[in-house]
Coordinates of C-alpha atoms in Angstrom, one line a residue:
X1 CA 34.1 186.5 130.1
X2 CA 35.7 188.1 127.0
X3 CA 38.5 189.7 129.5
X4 CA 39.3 186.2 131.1
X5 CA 39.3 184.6 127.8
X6 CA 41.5 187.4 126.5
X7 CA 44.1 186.8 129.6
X8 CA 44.2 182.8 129.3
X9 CA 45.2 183.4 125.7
X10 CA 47.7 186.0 126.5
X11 CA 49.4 183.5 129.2
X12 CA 49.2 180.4 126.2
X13 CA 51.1 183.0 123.6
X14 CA 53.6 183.9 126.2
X15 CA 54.3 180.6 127.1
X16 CA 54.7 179.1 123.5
X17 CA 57.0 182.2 122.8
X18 CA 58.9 181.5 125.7
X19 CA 59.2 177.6 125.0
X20 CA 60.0 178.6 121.5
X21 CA 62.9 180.8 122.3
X22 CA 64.2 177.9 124.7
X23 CA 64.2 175.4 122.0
X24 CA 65.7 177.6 119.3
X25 CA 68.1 179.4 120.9
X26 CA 70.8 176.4 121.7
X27 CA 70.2 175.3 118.0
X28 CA 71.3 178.6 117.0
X29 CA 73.9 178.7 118.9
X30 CA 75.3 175.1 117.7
X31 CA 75.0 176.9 114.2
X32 CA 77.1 179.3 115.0
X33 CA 79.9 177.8 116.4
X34 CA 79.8 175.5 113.5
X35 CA 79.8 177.6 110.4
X36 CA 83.3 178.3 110.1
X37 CA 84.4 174.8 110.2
X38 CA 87.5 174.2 111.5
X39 CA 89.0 177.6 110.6
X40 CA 90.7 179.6 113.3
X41 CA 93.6 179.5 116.0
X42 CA 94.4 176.1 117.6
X43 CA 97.6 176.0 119.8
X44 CA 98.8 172.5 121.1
X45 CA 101.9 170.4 121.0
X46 CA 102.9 168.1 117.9
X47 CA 105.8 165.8 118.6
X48 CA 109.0 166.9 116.7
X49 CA 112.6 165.6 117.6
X50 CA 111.8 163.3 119.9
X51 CA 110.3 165.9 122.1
X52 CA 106.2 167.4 122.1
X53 CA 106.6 171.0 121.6
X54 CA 104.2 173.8 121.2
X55 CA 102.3 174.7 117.8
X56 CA 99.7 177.6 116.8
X57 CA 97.9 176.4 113.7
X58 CA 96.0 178.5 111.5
X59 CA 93.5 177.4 109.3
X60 CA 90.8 179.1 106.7
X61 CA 88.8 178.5 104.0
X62 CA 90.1 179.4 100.4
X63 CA 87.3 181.5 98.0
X64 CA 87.1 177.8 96.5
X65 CA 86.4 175.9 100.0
X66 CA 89.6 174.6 100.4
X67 CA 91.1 173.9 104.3
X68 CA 94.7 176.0 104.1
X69 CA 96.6 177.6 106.6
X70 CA 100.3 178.0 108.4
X71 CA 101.8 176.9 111.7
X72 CA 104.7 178.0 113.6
X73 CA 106.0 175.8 116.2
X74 CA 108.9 175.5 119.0
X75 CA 112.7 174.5 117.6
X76 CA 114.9 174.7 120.4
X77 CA 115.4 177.8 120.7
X78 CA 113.7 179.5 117.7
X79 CA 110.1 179.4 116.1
X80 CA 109.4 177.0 112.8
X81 CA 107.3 178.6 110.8
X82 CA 105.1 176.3 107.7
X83 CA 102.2 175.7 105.2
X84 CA 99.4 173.4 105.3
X85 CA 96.7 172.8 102.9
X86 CA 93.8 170.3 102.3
X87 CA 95.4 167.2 100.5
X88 CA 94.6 167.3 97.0
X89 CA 94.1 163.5 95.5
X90 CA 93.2 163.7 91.5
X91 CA 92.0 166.8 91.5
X92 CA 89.5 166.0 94.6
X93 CA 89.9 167.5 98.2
X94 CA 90.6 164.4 100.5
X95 CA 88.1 164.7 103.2
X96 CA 87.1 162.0 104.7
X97 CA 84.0 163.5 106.7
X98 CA 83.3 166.9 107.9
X99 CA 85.3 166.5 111.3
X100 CA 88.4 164.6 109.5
X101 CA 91.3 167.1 107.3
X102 CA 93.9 165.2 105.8
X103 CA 96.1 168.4 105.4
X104 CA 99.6 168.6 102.8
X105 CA 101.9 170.0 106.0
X106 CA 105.2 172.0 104.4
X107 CA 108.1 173.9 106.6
X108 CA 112.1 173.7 106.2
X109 CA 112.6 170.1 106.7
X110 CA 110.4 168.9 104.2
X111 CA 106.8 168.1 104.1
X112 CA 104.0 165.2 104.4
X113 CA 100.4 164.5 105.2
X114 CA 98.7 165.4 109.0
X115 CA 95.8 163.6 109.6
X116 CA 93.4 165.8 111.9
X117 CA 90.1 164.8 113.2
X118 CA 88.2 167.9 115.6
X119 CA 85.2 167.6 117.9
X120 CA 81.9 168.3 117.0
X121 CA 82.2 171.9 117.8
X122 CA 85.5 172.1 116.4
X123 CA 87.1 173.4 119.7
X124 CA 90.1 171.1 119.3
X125 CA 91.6 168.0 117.5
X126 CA 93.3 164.9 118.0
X127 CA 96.0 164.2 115.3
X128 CA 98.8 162.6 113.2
X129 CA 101.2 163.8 111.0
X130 CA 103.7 161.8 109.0
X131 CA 107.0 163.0 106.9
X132 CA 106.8 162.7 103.0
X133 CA 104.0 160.8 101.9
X134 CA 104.5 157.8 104.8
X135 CA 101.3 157.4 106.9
X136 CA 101.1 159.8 110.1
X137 CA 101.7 158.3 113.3
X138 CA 103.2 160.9 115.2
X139 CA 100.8 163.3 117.6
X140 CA 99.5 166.5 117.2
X141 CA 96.8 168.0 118.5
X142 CA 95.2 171.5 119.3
X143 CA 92.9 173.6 121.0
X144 CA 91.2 176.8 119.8
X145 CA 94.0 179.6 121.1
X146 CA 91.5 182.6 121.5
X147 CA 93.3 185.4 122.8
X148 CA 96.5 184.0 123.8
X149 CA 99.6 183.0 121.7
X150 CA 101.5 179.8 122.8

């Protein structure tokens, strides 16, 4: 009796470990993909002279939290290199949720504001990007490089 009662609770312990690990582990792994944020490699295309052309964007945190980064994109026949960095507004970072960046874009033709909003996993990003301070209307958009360069 005590051997069969033994084995019926062995079974229920394996099964609620089993169910357990199940239910936890794609949690987990939704944490992880998460806790960087948006920072990392995203190639894509962004529209520039009348023309989508390929981008590589880099973003990271700063030690205070802040969204910066660079970008090098295609100019005929040379690279573009530039800055971005999360849009300060009276000494607040503009973010409008935790998926949307309103970034300060900078390179040799001037600068302005970029509008991106990423995925829930942040794999990629839909986005705008406008010159000076005028409203972004023009497309960029990105997906996580990984190993490859564009």
């Amino acid at each position: 009796m005590l051997i069969n009662l033994l084995k019926h609770y062995r079974k229920t312990v394996c099964c609620f470990i089993l169910i357990s690990v199940l239910l936890i582990r794609p949690i987990l792994s939704l944490a992880q993909m998460t806790s960087d944020g948006p920072s990392g490699r995203y190639c894509g295309f962004v529209f520039h002279a009348g023309t989508n052309v390929s981008v590589e964007l880099t973003l990271q945190h700063n030690e205070k939290g802040r969204l910066i980064g660079h970008m090098i994109y295609r100019d005929d026949e040379t690279n573009t290199q530039g800055t971005v960095e999360e849009w300060i507004n009276q000494d607040t970072t503009y973010r409008m949720n935790s998926t949307q960046h309103m970034l300060h874009w900078q390179d040799k033709y001037g600068s302005g504001l970029a509008l991106l909003t990423f995925d829930q996993n942040f794999n990629q990003f839909q986005g705008l990007w406008g010159a000076n301070l005028q409203k972004p209307h023009y497309p960029w958009t990105g997906k996580r490089c990984n190993d490859y360069t564009s």
